Every structure is written in C-alpha cells, then in structure tokens.
Short mmCIF file of C-alpha atoms and ligand atoms in Angstrom, two decimals:
data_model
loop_
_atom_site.label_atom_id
_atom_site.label_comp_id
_atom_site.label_asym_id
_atom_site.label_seq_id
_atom_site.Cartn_x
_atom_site.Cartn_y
_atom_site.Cartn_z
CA UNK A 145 -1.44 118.61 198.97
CA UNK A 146 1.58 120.75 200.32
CA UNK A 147 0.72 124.36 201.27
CA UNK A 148 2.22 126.76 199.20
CA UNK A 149 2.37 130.17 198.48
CA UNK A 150 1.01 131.37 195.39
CA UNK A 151 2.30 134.31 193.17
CA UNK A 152 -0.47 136.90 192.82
CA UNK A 153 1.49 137.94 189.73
CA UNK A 154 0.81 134.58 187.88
CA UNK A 155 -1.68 134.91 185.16
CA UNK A 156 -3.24 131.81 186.32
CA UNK A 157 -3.98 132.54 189.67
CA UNK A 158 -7.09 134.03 190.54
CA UNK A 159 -8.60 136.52 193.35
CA UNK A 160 -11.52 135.56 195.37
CA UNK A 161 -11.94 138.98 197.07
CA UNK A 162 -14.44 140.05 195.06
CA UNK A 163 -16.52 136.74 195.68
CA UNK A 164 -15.93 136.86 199.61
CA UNK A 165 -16.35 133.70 201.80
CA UNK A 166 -20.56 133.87 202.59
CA UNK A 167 -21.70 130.38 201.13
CA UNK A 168 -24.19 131.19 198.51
CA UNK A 169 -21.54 133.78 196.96
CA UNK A 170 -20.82 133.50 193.19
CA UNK A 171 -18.94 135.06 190.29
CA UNK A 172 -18.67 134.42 186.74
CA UNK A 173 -16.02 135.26 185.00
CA UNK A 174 -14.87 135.40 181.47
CA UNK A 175 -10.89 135.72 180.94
CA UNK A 176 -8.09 135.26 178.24
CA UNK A 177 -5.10 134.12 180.13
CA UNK A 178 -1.46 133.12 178.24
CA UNK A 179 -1.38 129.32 178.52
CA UNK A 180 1.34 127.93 180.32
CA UNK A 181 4.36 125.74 179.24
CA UNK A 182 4.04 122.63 178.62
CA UNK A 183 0.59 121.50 178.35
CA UNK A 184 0.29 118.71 176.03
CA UNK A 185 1.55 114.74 175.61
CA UNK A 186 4.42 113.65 173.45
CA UNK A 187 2.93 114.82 170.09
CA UNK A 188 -0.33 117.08 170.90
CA UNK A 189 -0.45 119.95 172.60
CA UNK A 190 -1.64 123.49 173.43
CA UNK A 191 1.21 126.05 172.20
CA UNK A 192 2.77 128.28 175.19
CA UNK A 193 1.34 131.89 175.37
CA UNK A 194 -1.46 131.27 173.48
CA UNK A 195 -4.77 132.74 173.99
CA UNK A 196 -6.62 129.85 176.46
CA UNK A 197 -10.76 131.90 176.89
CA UNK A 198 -12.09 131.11 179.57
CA UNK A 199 -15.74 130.86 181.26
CA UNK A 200 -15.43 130.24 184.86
CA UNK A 201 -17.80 130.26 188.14
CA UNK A 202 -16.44 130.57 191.36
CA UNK A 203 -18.84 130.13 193.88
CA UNK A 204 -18.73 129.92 197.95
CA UNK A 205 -19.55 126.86 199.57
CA UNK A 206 -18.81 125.94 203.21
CA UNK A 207 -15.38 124.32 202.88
CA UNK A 208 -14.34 126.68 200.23
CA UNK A 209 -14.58 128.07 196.48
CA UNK A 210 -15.42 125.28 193.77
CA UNK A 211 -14.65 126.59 190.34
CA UNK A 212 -16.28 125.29 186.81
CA UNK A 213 -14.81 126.59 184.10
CA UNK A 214 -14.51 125.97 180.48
CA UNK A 215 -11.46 126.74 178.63
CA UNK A 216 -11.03 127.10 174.58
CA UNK A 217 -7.20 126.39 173.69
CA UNK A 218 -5.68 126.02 170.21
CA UNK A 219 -3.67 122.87 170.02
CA UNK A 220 -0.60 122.20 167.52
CA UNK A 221 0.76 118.62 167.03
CA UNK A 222 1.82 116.25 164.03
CA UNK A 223 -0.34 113.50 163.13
CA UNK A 224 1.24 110.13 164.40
CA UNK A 225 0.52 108.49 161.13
CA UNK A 226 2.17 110.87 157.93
CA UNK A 227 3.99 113.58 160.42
CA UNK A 228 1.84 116.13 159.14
CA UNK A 229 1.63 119.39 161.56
CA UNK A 230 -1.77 119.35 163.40
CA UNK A 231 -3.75 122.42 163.86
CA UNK A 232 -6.80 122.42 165.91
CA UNK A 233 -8.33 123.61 169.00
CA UNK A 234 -9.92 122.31 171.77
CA UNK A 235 -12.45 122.55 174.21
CA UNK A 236 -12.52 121.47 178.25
CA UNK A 237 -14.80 121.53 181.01
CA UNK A 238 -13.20 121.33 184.56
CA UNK A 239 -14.48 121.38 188.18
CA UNK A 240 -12.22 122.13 191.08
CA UNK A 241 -12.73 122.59 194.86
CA UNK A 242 -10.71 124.68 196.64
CA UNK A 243 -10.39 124.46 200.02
CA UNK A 244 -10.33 126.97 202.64
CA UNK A 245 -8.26 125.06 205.39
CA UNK A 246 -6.23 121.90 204.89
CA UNK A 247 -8.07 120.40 207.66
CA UNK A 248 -10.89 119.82 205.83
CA UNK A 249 -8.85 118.54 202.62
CA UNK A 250 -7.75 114.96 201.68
CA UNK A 251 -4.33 114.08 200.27
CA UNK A 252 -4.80 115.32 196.74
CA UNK A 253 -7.12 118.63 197.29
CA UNK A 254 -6.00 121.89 196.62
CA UNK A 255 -6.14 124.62 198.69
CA UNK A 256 -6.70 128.42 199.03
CA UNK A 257 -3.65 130.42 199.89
CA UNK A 258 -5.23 133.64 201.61
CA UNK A 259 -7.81 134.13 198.47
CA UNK A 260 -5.89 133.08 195.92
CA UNK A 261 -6.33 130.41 193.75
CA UNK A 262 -4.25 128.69 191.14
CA UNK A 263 -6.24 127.51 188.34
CA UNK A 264 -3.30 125.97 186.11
CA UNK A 265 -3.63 122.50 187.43
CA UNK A 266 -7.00 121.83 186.29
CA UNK A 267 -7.07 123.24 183.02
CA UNK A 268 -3.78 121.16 182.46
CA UNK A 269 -5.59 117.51 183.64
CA UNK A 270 -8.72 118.54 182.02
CA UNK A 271 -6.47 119.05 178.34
CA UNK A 272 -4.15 116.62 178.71
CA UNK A 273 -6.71 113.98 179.62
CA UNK A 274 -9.20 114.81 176.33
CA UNK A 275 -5.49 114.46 173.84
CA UNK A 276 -5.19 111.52 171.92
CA UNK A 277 -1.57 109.80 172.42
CA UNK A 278 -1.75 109.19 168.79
CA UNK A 279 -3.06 112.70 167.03
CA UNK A 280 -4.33 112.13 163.18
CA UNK A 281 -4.63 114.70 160.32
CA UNK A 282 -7.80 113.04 159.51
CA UNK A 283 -9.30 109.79 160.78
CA UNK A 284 -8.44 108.18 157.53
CA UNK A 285 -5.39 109.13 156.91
CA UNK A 286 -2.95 106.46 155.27
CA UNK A 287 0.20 107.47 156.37
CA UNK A 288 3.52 107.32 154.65
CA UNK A 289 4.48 105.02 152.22
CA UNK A 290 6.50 102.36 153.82
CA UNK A 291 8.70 102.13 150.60
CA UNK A 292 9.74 105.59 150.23
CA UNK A 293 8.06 107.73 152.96
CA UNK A 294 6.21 109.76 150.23
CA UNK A 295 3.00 111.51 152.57
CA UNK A 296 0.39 108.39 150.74
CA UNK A 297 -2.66 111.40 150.83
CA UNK A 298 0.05 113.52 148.24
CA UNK A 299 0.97 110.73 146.29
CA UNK A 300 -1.05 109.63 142.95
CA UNK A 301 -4.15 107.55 144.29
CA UNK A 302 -1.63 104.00 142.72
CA UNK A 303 1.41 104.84 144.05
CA UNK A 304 3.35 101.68 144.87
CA UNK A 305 6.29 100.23 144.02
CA UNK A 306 7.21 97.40 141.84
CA UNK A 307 9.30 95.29 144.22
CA UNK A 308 10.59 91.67 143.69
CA UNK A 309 11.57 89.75 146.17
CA UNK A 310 15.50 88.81 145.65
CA UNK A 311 14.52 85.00 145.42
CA UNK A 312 11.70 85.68 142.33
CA UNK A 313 14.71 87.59 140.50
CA UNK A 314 16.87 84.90 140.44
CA UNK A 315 13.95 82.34 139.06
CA UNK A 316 13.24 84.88 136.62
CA UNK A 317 16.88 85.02 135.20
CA UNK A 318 16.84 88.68 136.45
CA UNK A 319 20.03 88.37 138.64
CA UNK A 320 22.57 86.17 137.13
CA UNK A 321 23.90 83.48 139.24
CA UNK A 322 27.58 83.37 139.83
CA UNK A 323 29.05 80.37 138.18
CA UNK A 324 32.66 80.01 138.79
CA UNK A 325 32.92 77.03 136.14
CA UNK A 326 32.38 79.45 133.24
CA UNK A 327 35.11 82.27 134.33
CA UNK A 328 37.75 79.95 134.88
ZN1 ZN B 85 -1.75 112.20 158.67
ZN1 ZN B 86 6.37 104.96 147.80
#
C-alpha cells in the first residue's frame, strides 16, 4: 500500500465526485473501458484494448468507497493440449474497498487519491484468478499426435502409425543383420 498519485486521464480510474463522501451514498454505473496490457497467464488471456463492460456500484461507507463490479472480457489463448487458438470470453465479479485515509488501511488496501480510484487492479486478480493455467479447445480434446503432431480432432477417427520397435524388425528379418563373414 504506497500512496500514489493516480492519472485522472487513465481509462481505468474512476471519479467519486458524483457519489460524494455521506455514508449511505451510492452509484451504479455501467462502462466500456479498453482493457489494459497484459491481463492474462502464460497461455490465456484478455486481448489489450478490448472492450471489458462493466456493471459497477460504488457506494460510501465510513472508511471509504467499496466497489462491486462485474466485468465481461473476451479472452484469446491456445489450448495447452493441440495449440489450437482459444476464443472465448469471460465473466468476473470483484469487490474492492477503497480507503479514504491510509490510517485506517492495512498493508495490502488500496486507497483513494483525492476521489479517484483505480479500478485496474481488481479486475486484473479477479481474471487472472478464474484462467485455467492449462486452457483447452474443448474438455475432450485429444491433442496432437505424438508421432507426427497432426491436430488428433482433424485427423481420420484411426489415425496411428504402424511403428515397430527396431528390436521386432530384426526378429522379423526386416533389417538385415550385418554379417561380416559373408562380404569377405
Ligand atoms: Zn485442443
Ligand atoms: Zn500421427
């Protein structure tokens, strides 16, 4: 929890004026705001500058403004199994209590600067805790084929390979063994 100041400018930070500081005070608002860079894990995540919708309440309470919100988000990734690009969306719910005066906050709180709040952080642990670390196409997806890397859900329903292990080939007469005797 370090002070800072926050850029009014910044699409993700939001004006209380309109709510003002008498508990009891709320305000719902509904908002399409660019989302911000890097929002995601290693292969899931929510493009940057897409539309993120969101539903939020502030409302006044004595040590400061606690916000619910929901936020819709598209998401792009590629499925951890066959590669496949991912295209979905996702849904979040998020809670945050902004405090007026750092007196009153612990270690990790956030804080008001003047009236100004920064919603980013929230939405960003509220998405990136709901992502899975291993995105699928489809839950049963089968992956590539360890073989030949064909995508298996593209490949005929048998694909598979006829492979012999190097020992069965030489039983089988299919490799012929070296026997210097004969060339001699
Ligand atoms: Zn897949
Ligand atoms: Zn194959």
């Amino acid at each position: 929890m370090t002070p800072h100041s926050l850029d009014p400018r910044a699409p993700w930070v939001i004006s209380t004026h309109d709510l003002g500081r008498r508990p009891g005070a709320m305000l719902r608002m509904s908002i399409t705001l660019p989302a911000p860079a890097n929002i995601g894990v290693d292969m899931i995540g929510v493009p940057r500058d897409t539309d993120v919708e969101l539903d939020i309440r502030l409302e006044a309470v004595m040590e400061g403004v606690l916000v619910t919100g929901t936020a819709r988000a598209p998401l792009r990734g590629e499925c951890a199994r066959c590669l496949e690009e991912i295209v979905s969306d996702t849904e979040v719910s998020f809670q945050e209590l902004f405090f007026y005066s750092a007196e009153d906050a612990a270690e990790d709180d956030s804080l008001l600067d003047g009236e100004l709040l920064d919603l980013e952080p929230a939405f960003r642990d509220a998405v990136v805790l709901t992502l899975p670390l291993s995105p699928v196409c489809s839950e049963d997806c089968s992956g590539l084929c360890s073989e030949c890397g064909i995508r298996l859900a593209d490949a005929e329903p048998d694909h598979g390979h006829e492979v012999v292990d190097a020992r069965w080939a030489k039983l089988q007469g299919l490799v012929p063994e070296h026997n210097n005797d004969q060339e001699s």
